[in-house]
Amino acid sequence: MKIELDVNGKHMSAEVEERTTLADCLRYEFGLTGTHLGCEHGVCGACTVIVNGAAVRSCLILAVQADGDSVTTVEGLSNDDALTPLQASFRKHHALQCGFCTPGMVTTAHALLTHEPNADEDRVRDVLSGNICRCTGYISIVEAVLDARSAYGRDGQ
Amino acid sequence: MKLSPVRYAAPTSVEEAVALLATCDAKIISGGQSLMPIMAFRLASPELLVDLKKIKGLGDIVLDSEGLHLGAKVKWIEIETDVRLKTAHPLLTKAIEHVAHYQIRNRGTVGGSLAHADPASEMPAIAACCDAVISVVGSGGLRKINAADFFVGALQTRLEPDEIIVKILLPPWPATRRWGFQEFSRRRGDFALAGIAAYFDVEPDGRATNAHIAVFGASDYQRRLTGAEAELNGKKPTADTFAAAARAAAAEVDPPSDIHAPADYRRALVETLTGRALADANR
């Protein structure tokens, strides 16, 4: 089945099998391998992308369901040259070790701070509870997200 | 794991979707937050997925004299962010806070949760607790099913293979109603090992009436605990009354044992959580 979608601001189309998940479509059809697949059944959060403004798990959406939608992957959240404030904050706080969970952490955090730039630590922890990091870097990840709030228009910053 | 091959259709009307369901081994998909994992495990391999994406009118949240109408396609995030519901149905909004994780709440739907009928899920618990009425449409037309009759076992409902849930109606919620919601899981957002949704009203003489206590997680399906409710009705809502109701609740559940928790542990949770939910209701 042919699908057309907006991916990171570019119009893209692909001929996919109906059973193809959005995650596999992004990786294999579009070559956007920044989206990582950990569990493939909606538990680990590594495959999180932003569809029509909302953070969702791309392993739990069929590519054909996303036909006509606007998708932002971790590639769409980076600059060509310099780190974005959120990326720089992850680096500053050592918020990654092996890096496998990082794309999901970054997309989730970006969606959260876009909608809720004043999110407090409890809220950040609540939201990131949907993303598993097996290097156990949660403390530094939470610190990185909290520190990046100013770049998203947090009150008084 | 990857899904089995499947066909896909996105009809634009409920009637068209019902007709498609009758053609083969077909499943409805909307948010897909329960169906997709099941298909990924290959526990289900339907021939056809019928997506509700293009059907208009199933995503409304309406408050009127009949109560609160939630369309089948209403997402958890929409309940969370609808400021009216914090007063119009505080028990519902509290329960929905416990549903899964951020990314799931952005996509999972009311109708999907009811149709999937996981014994540990919150929406069926609210449906059972509040005597909700579930509207379904199939080849025989529209029918309304009381929540008490809708859930019949783990992942089992009265829904026929060619029927689609279109909405759920929660009866009006008096502002003076006392309510509590308690859920226990090992980690935030995990499936509940046990949970209790409860409410009661208070007569002018201070006695509790109209008690509704529903269990989830520690039962094959979400249902009211009538023995516990009987301990509460007609009594003053005191700590002793709540303790008696909590004991009765534990006595009338027959929880499953699995790798997550043994039956005895879940039964103990039911007693503790019933006590806490009623204490919360009394605040």
Short mmCIF file of N, CA and C in Angstrom, two decimals, chain B residues 95-228:
data_model
loop_
_atom_site.label_atom_id
_atom_site.label_comp_id
_atom_site.label_asym_id
_atom_site.label_seq_id
_atom_site.Cartn_x
_atom_site.Cartn_y
_atom_site.Cartn_z
N ALA B 95 -8.56 8.02 37.79
CA ALA B 95 -8.25 6.68 37.27
C ALA B 95 -7.37 6.77 36.03
N ILE B 96 -7.69 7.71 35.16
CA ILE B 96 -6.98 7.80 33.88
C ILE B 96 -5.53 8.24 34.08
N GLU B 97 -5.26 8.95 35.18
CA GLU B 97 -3.86 9.30 35.50
C GLU B 97 -2.99 8.05 35.62
N HIS B 98 -3.61 6.92 35.95
CA HIS B 98 -2.85 5.69 36.17
C HIS B 98 -2.66 4.87 34.91
N VAL B 99 -3.24 5.31 33.79
CA VAL B 99 -3.18 4.49 32.58
C VAL B 99 -1.79 4.56 31.95
N ALA B 100 -1.08 3.43 31.97
CA ALA B 100 0.15 3.25 31.20
C ALA B 100 1.10 4.46 31.28
N HIS B 101 1.73 4.79 30.16
CA HIS B 101 2.73 5.85 30.11
C HIS B 101 2.35 6.94 29.12
N TYR B 102 3.10 8.04 29.18
CA TYR B 102 2.88 9.24 28.37
C TYR B 102 2.58 8.93 26.90
N GLN B 103 3.47 8.14 26.27
CA GLN B 103 3.31 7.88 24.84
C GLN B 103 2.05 7.06 24.55
N ILE B 104 1.73 6.15 25.48
CA ILE B 104 0.52 5.32 25.32
C ILE B 104 -0.72 6.20 25.51
N ARG B 105 -0.65 7.11 26.48
CA ARG B 105 -1.82 7.96 26.77
C ARG B 105 -2.10 8.92 25.62
N ASN B 106 -1.07 9.19 24.81
CA ASN B 106 -1.28 10.06 23.64
C ASN B 106 -2.03 9.36 22.52
N ARG B 107 -2.21 8.05 22.63
CA ARG B 107 -2.77 7.32 21.50
C ARG B 107 -3.87 6.33 21.89
N GLY B 108 -3.78 5.75 23.09
CA GLY B 108 -4.76 4.76 23.53
C GLY B 108 -6.15 5.38 23.66
N THR B 109 -7.18 4.55 23.40
CA THR B 109 -8.55 5.07 23.40
C THR B 109 -9.45 4.35 24.40
N VAL B 110 -10.53 5.04 24.74
CA VAL B 110 -11.55 4.52 25.65
C VAL B 110 -12.16 3.24 25.08
N GLY B 111 -12.58 3.29 23.82
CA GLY B 111 -13.23 2.13 23.21
C GLY B 111 -12.30 0.93 23.13
N GLY B 112 -11.05 1.19 22.82
CA GLY B 112 -10.08 0.11 22.72
C GLY B 112 -9.88 -0.59 24.05
N SER B 113 -9.80 0.19 25.13
CA SER B 113 -9.61 -0.38 26.45
C SER B 113 -10.81 -1.23 26.86
N LEU B 114 -12.01 -0.74 26.55
CA LEU B 114 -13.23 -1.49 26.91
C LEU B 114 -13.30 -2.79 26.11
N ALA B 115 -13.00 -2.71 24.82
CA ALA B 115 -13.10 -3.89 23.96
C ALA B 115 -12.03 -4.92 24.30
N HIS B 116 -10.83 -4.43 24.64
CA HIS B 116 -9.73 -5.33 24.97
C HIS B 116 -9.99 -6.03 26.31
N ALA B 117 -10.56 -5.27 27.26
CA ALA B 117 -10.97 -5.82 28.56
C ALA B 117 -9.86 -6.54 29.30
N ASP B 118 -8.70 -5.90 29.36
CA ASP B 118 -7.64 -6.44 30.22
C ASP B 118 -8.12 -6.34 31.67
N PRO B 119 -7.97 -7.42 32.46
CA PRO B 119 -8.49 -7.40 33.83
C PRO B 119 -7.84 -6.31 34.71
N ALA B 120 -6.67 -5.83 34.31
CA ALA B 120 -5.95 -4.85 35.14
C ALA B 120 -6.17 -3.42 34.67
N SER B 121 -7.04 -3.19 33.70
CA SER B 121 -7.12 -1.84 33.14
C SER B 121 -8.16 -0.99 33.85
N GLU B 122 -7.92 0.32 33.79
CA GLU B 122 -8.67 1.27 34.60
C GLU B 122 -10.04 1.61 34.03
N MET B 123 -10.13 1.81 32.71
CA MET B 123 -11.41 2.28 32.14
C MET B 123 -12.54 1.27 32.39
N PRO B 124 -12.30 -0.04 32.19
CA PRO B 124 -13.38 -0.98 32.53
C PRO B 124 -13.75 -0.94 34.01
N ALA B 125 -12.77 -0.61 34.87
CA ALA B 125 -13.07 -0.51 36.31
C ALA B 125 -14.02 0.65 36.57
N ILE B 126 -13.77 1.78 35.89
CA ILE B 126 -14.66 2.93 36.05
C ILE B 126 -16.03 2.62 35.47
N ALA B 127 -16.06 1.91 34.34
CA ALA B 127 -17.33 1.52 33.73
C ALA B 127 -18.14 0.65 34.69
N ALA B 128 -17.47 -0.34 35.29
CA ALA B 128 -18.18 -1.24 36.21
C ALA B 128 -18.61 -0.50 37.46
N CYS B 129 -17.71 0.30 38.02
CA CYS B 129 -18.00 1.02 39.26
C CYS B 129 -19.18 1.97 39.10
N CYS B 130 -19.24 2.64 37.96
CA CYS B 130 -20.21 3.72 37.77
C CYS B 130 -21.48 3.27 37.03
N ASP B 131 -21.69 1.97 36.87
CA ASP B 131 -22.87 1.48 36.14
C ASP B 131 -22.99 2.15 34.77
N ALA B 132 -21.90 2.16 34.04
CA ALA B 132 -21.89 2.79 32.72
C ALA B 132 -22.72 1.97 31.72
N VAL B 133 -23.12 2.64 30.66
CA VAL B 133 -23.83 1.97 29.57
C VAL B 133 -22.97 2.10 28.31
N ILE B 134 -22.67 0.96 27.70
CA ILE B 134 -21.78 0.94 26.53
C ILE B 134 -22.63 0.75 25.28
N SER B 135 -22.50 1.69 24.35
CA SER B 135 -23.26 1.61 23.09
C SER B 135 -22.41 0.94 22.03
N VAL B 136 -22.98 -0.09 21.39
CA VAL B 136 -22.25 -0.79 20.34
C VAL B 136 -23.13 -0.86 19.09
N VAL B 137 -22.48 -0.86 17.94
CA VAL B 137 -23.20 -0.96 16.67
C VAL B 137 -22.68 -2.18 15.91
N GLY B 138 -23.60 -3.00 15.44
CA GLY B 138 -23.24 -4.17 14.65
C GLY B 138 -24.22 -4.34 13.51
N SER B 139 -24.19 -5.52 12.88
CA SER B 139 -25.09 -5.74 11.74
C SER B 139 -26.55 -5.70 12.20
N GLY B 140 -26.80 -5.97 13.48
CA GLY B 140 -28.16 -5.89 14.01
C GLY B 140 -28.56 -4.50 14.45
N GLY B 141 -27.71 -3.51 14.21
CA GLY B 141 -28.01 -2.14 14.61
C GLY B 141 -27.38 -1.79 15.95
N LEU B 142 -27.93 -0.76 16.60
CA LEU B 142 -27.37 -0.25 17.86
C LEU B 142 -27.92 -1.04 19.04
N ARG B 143 -27.06 -1.40 19.98
CA ARG B 143 -27.56 -1.90 21.27
C ARG B 143 -26.74 -1.32 22.40
N LYS B 144 -27.41 -1.23 23.56
CA LYS B 144 -26.77 -0.65 24.73
C LYS B 144 -26.59 -1.74 25.77
N ILE B 145 -25.37 -1.87 26.26
CA ILE B 145 -25.05 -2.95 27.19
C ILE B 145 -24.59 -2.33 28.52
N ASN B 146 -25.20 -2.80 29.63
CA ASN B 146 -24.75 -2.33 30.93
C ASN B 146 -23.37 -2.90 31.22
N ALA B 147 -22.52 -2.07 31.84
CA ALA B 147 -21.15 -2.51 32.14
C ALA B 147 -21.16 -3.81 32.94
N ALA B 148 -22.15 -3.96 33.83
CA ALA B 148 -22.22 -5.17 34.67
C ALA B 148 -22.37 -6.43 33.82
N ASP B 149 -22.96 -6.29 32.62
CA ASP B 149 -23.14 -7.45 31.74
C ASP B 149 -22.05 -7.54 30.68
N PHE B 150 -21.33 -6.42 30.45
CA PHE B 150 -20.41 -6.33 29.31
C PHE B 150 -19.15 -7.18 29.51
N PHE B 151 -18.58 -7.10 30.72
CA PHE B 151 -17.32 -7.83 30.98
C PHE B 151 -17.65 -9.22 31.52
N VAL B 152 -17.10 -10.25 30.90
CA VAL B 152 -17.46 -11.61 31.32
C VAL B 152 -16.25 -12.46 31.70
N GLY B 153 -15.05 -12.00 31.39
CA GLY B 153 -13.86 -12.76 31.74
C GLY B 153 -12.63 -12.00 31.30
N ALA B 154 -11.45 -12.58 31.56
CA ALA B 154 -10.22 -11.93 31.14
C ALA B 154 -10.21 -11.78 29.62
N LEU B 155 -10.11 -10.57 29.14
CA LEU B 155 -10.10 -10.26 27.70
C LEU B 155 -11.39 -10.70 27.00
N GLN B 156 -12.46 -10.89 27.77
CA GLN B 156 -13.71 -11.36 27.17
C GLN B 156 -14.86 -10.42 27.50
N THR B 157 -15.62 -10.08 26.44
CA THR B 157 -16.77 -9.21 26.61
C THR B 157 -17.96 -9.79 25.84
N ARG B 158 -19.10 -9.12 25.97
CA ARG B 158 -20.30 -9.51 25.23
C ARG B 158 -20.30 -8.97 23.79
N LEU B 159 -19.23 -8.29 23.41
CA LEU B 159 -19.14 -7.72 22.06
C LEU B 159 -19.13 -8.85 21.02
N GLU B 160 -20.02 -8.76 20.02
CA GLU B 160 -20.04 -9.75 18.94
C GLU B 160 -18.91 -9.41 17.95
N PRO B 161 -18.45 -10.40 17.16
CA PRO B 161 -17.32 -10.15 16.25
C PRO B 161 -17.56 -9.02 15.25
N ASP B 162 -18.84 -8.76 14.93
CA ASP B 162 -19.09 -7.70 13.94
C ASP B 162 -19.58 -6.41 14.60
N GLU B 163 -19.32 -6.28 15.90
CA GLU B 163 -19.80 -5.07 16.59
C GLU B 163 -18.64 -4.13 16.94
N ILE B 164 -18.97 -2.84 16.93
CA ILE B 164 -18.01 -1.79 17.26
C ILE B 164 -18.56 -0.98 18.43
N ILE B 165 -17.72 -0.72 19.43
CA ILE B 165 -18.12 0.20 20.49
C ILE B 165 -18.14 1.61 19.91
N VAL B 166 -19.22 2.33 20.11
CA VAL B 166 -19.25 3.71 19.61
C VAL B 166 -19.13 4.74 20.74
N LYS B 167 -19.69 4.41 21.92
CA LYS B 167 -19.50 5.34 23.04
C LYS B 167 -19.82 4.67 24.36
N ILE B 168 -19.44 5.34 25.44
CA ILE B 168 -19.79 4.90 26.78
C ILE B 168 -20.43 6.08 27.50
N LEU B 169 -21.48 5.79 28.26
CA LEU B 169 -22.16 6.84 29.03
C LEU B 169 -21.96 6.56 30.52
N LEU B 170 -21.37 7.55 31.20
CA LEU B 170 -21.25 7.49 32.65
C LEU B 170 -22.36 8.37 33.24
N PRO B 171 -23.21 7.81 34.13
CA PRO B 171 -24.33 8.59 34.67
C PRO B 171 -23.84 9.87 35.38
N PRO B 172 -24.75 10.84 35.57
CA PRO B 172 -24.37 12.12 36.18
C PRO B 172 -23.70 11.93 37.54
N TRP B 173 -22.78 12.81 37.85
CA TRP B 173 -21.95 12.71 39.06
C TRP B 173 -22.29 13.88 39.99
N PRO B 174 -22.99 13.62 41.12
CA PRO B 174 -23.30 14.72 42.04
C PRO B 174 -22.02 15.30 42.66
N ALA B 175 -21.99 16.62 42.82
CA ALA B 175 -20.79 17.27 43.32
C ALA B 175 -20.44 16.84 44.74
N THR B 176 -21.46 16.38 45.50
CA THR B 176 -21.23 16.02 46.90
C THR B 176 -20.75 14.58 47.07
N ARG B 177 -20.67 13.85 45.98
CA ARG B 177 -20.31 12.42 46.07
C ARG B 177 -18.92 12.23 46.64
N ARG B 178 -18.75 11.21 47.49
CA ARG B 178 -17.44 10.87 48.05
C ARG B 178 -16.84 9.75 47.21
N TRP B 179 -15.55 9.88 46.90
CA TRP B 179 -14.96 8.86 46.02
C TRP B 179 -13.49 8.63 46.35
N GLY B 180 -12.98 7.48 45.93
CA GLY B 180 -11.56 7.18 46.09
C GLY B 180 -11.12 6.21 45.01
N PHE B 181 -9.86 6.32 44.64
CA PHE B 181 -9.30 5.41 43.63
C PHE B 181 -7.90 5.00 44.08
N GLN B 182 -7.67 3.71 44.17
CA GLN B 182 -6.37 3.21 44.61
C GLN B 182 -5.91 2.10 43.68
N GLU B 183 -4.67 2.17 43.30
CA GLU B 183 -4.11 1.14 42.44
C GLU B 183 -2.71 0.83 42.91
N PHE B 184 -2.33 -0.46 42.86
CA PHE B 184 -0.96 -0.81 43.21
C PHE B 184 -0.29 -1.56 42.06
N SER B 185 0.85 -1.04 41.64
CA SER B 185 1.69 -1.76 40.66
C SER B 185 3.13 -1.59 41.12
N ARG B 186 3.98 -2.48 40.68
CA ARG B 186 5.37 -2.44 41.18
C ARG B 186 6.11 -1.22 40.68
N ARG B 187 5.82 -0.82 39.44
CA ARG B 187 6.44 0.39 38.89
C ARG B 187 5.35 1.28 38.33
N ARG B 188 5.59 2.57 38.33
CA ARG B 188 4.68 3.55 37.76
C ARG B 188 4.29 3.16 36.33
N GLY B 189 2.99 3.07 36.05
CA GLY B 189 2.54 2.82 34.69
C GLY B 189 2.41 1.34 34.33
N ASP B 190 2.89 0.47 35.22
CA ASP B 190 2.76 -0.97 34.95
C ASP B 190 1.30 -1.42 35.13
N PHE B 191 1.04 -2.65 34.70
CA PHE B 191 -0.27 -3.23 34.94
C PHE B 191 -0.51 -3.34 36.45
N ALA B 192 -1.74 -3.04 36.87
CA ALA B 192 -2.07 -3.08 38.29
C ALA B 192 -2.08 -4.52 38.79
N LEU B 193 -1.45 -4.74 39.95
CA LEU B 193 -1.60 -6.04 40.62
C LEU B 193 -2.99 -6.11 41.25
N ALA B 194 -3.47 -4.95 41.70
CA ALA B 194 -4.83 -4.83 42.21
C ALA B 194 -5.21 -3.36 42.23
N GLY B 195 -6.50 -3.11 42.15
CA GLY B 195 -6.97 -1.73 42.23
C GLY B 195 -8.42 -1.70 42.64
N ILE B 196 -8.81 -0.56 43.22
CA ILE B 196 -10.19 -0.36 43.69
C ILE B 196 -10.66 1.04 43.27
N ALA B 197 -11.84 1.08 42.65
CA ALA B 197 -12.53 2.35 42.40
C ALA B 197 -13.78 2.33 43.27
N ALA B 198 -14.00 3.40 44.02
CA ALA B 198 -15.12 3.38 44.97
C ALA B 198 -15.77 4.74 45.10
N TYR B 199 -17.07 4.73 45.31
CA TYR B 199 -17.75 5.97 45.71
C TYR B 199 -18.97 5.64 46.54
N PHE B 200 -19.44 6.63 47.31
CA PHE B 200 -20.71 6.52 48.00
C PHE B 200 -21.28 7.91 48.19
N ASP B 201 -22.58 7.98 48.44
CA ASP B 201 -23.21 9.25 48.78
C ASP B 201 -23.53 9.24 50.27
N VAL B 202 -23.81 10.42 50.83
CA VAL B 202 -24.09 10.52 52.26
C VAL B 202 -25.48 11.11 52.46
N GLU B 203 -26.32 10.40 53.24
CA GLU B 203 -27.68 10.86 53.56
C GLU B 203 -27.60 12.06 54.51
N PRO B 204 -28.71 12.85 54.60
CA PRO B 204 -28.71 13.98 55.53
C PRO B 204 -28.39 13.56 56.97
N ASP B 205 -28.74 12.31 57.34
CA ASP B 205 -28.44 11.86 58.71
C ASP B 205 -27.00 11.34 58.86
N GLY B 206 -26.20 11.50 57.78
CA GLY B 206 -24.78 11.14 57.89
C GLY B 206 -24.46 9.71 57.53
N ARG B 207 -25.48 8.93 57.13
CA ARG B 207 -25.20 7.53 56.77
C ARG B 207 -24.82 7.41 55.29
N ALA B 208 -23.97 6.43 55.01
CA ALA B 208 -23.55 6.19 53.63
C ALA B 208 -24.66 5.47 52.86
N THR B 209 -24.78 5.81 51.61
CA THR B 209 -25.76 5.15 50.75
C THR B 209 -25.20 5.04 49.34
N ASN B 210 -25.84 4.20 48.53
CA ASN B 210 -25.47 4.11 47.12
C ASN B 210 -23.98 3.75 46.93
N ALA B 211 -23.47 2.87 47.80
CA ALA B 211 -22.05 2.51 47.71
C ALA B 211 -21.77 1.71 46.44
N HIS B 212 -20.71 2.10 45.76
CA HIS B 212 -20.24 1.38 44.57
C HIS B 212 -18.75 1.13 44.75
N ILE B 213 -18.37 -0.14 44.79
CA ILE B 213 -16.96 -0.49 44.94
C ILE B 213 -16.62 -1.51 43.86
N ALA B 214 -15.67 -1.17 43.01
CA ALA B 214 -15.31 -2.08 41.91
C ALA B 214 -13.84 -2.47 42.01
N VAL B 215 -13.57 -3.71 41.66
CA VAL B 215 -12.20 -4.24 41.73
C VAL B 215 -11.65 -4.41 40.31
N PHE B 216 -10.35 -4.23 40.18
CA PHE B 216 -9.66 -4.60 38.93
C PHE B 216 -8.27 -5.13 39.30
N GLY B 217 -7.69 -5.88 38.38
CA GLY B 217 -6.35 -6.43 38.62
C GLY B 217 -6.36 -7.70 39.45
N ALA B 218 -7.27 -7.79 40.41
CA ALA B 218 -7.31 -8.95 41.31
C ALA B 218 -8.55 -9.79 41.06
N SER B 219 -9.05 -9.73 39.84
CA SER B 219 -10.27 -10.45 39.49
C SER B 219 -10.17 -10.77 38.00
N ASP B 220 -10.91 -11.77 37.53
CA ASP B 220 -10.87 -12.11 36.10
C ASP B 220 -11.35 -10.95 35.24
N TYR B 221 -12.26 -10.18 35.82
CA TYR B 221 -12.76 -9.02 35.08
C TYR B 221 -13.25 -7.98 36.09
N GLN B 222 -13.45 -6.77 35.59
CA GLN B 222 -13.83 -5.66 36.46
C GLN B 222 -15.29 -5.81 36.87
N ARG B 223 -15.54 -5.80 38.19
CA ARG B 223 -16.91 -5.97 38.66
C ARG B 223 -17.07 -5.31 40.02
N ARG B 224 -18.34 -5.05 40.38
CA ARG B 224 -18.63 -4.47 41.69
C ARG B 224 -18.57 -5.55 42.76
N LEU B 225 -18.18 -5.12 43.95
CA LEU B 225 -18.09 -6.03 45.09
C LEU B 225 -19.28 -5.76 46.00
N THR B 226 -20.37 -6.51 45.78
CA THR B 226 -21.64 -6.19 46.44
C THR B 226 -21.60 -6.46 47.95
N GLY B 227 -20.79 -7.44 48.35
CA GLY B 227 -20.67 -7.71 49.79
C GLY B 227 -20.04 -6.54 50.52
N ALA B 228 -19.01 -5.99 49.93
CA ALA B 228 -18.34 -4.83 50.53
C ALA B 228 -19.27 -3.62 50.54
#
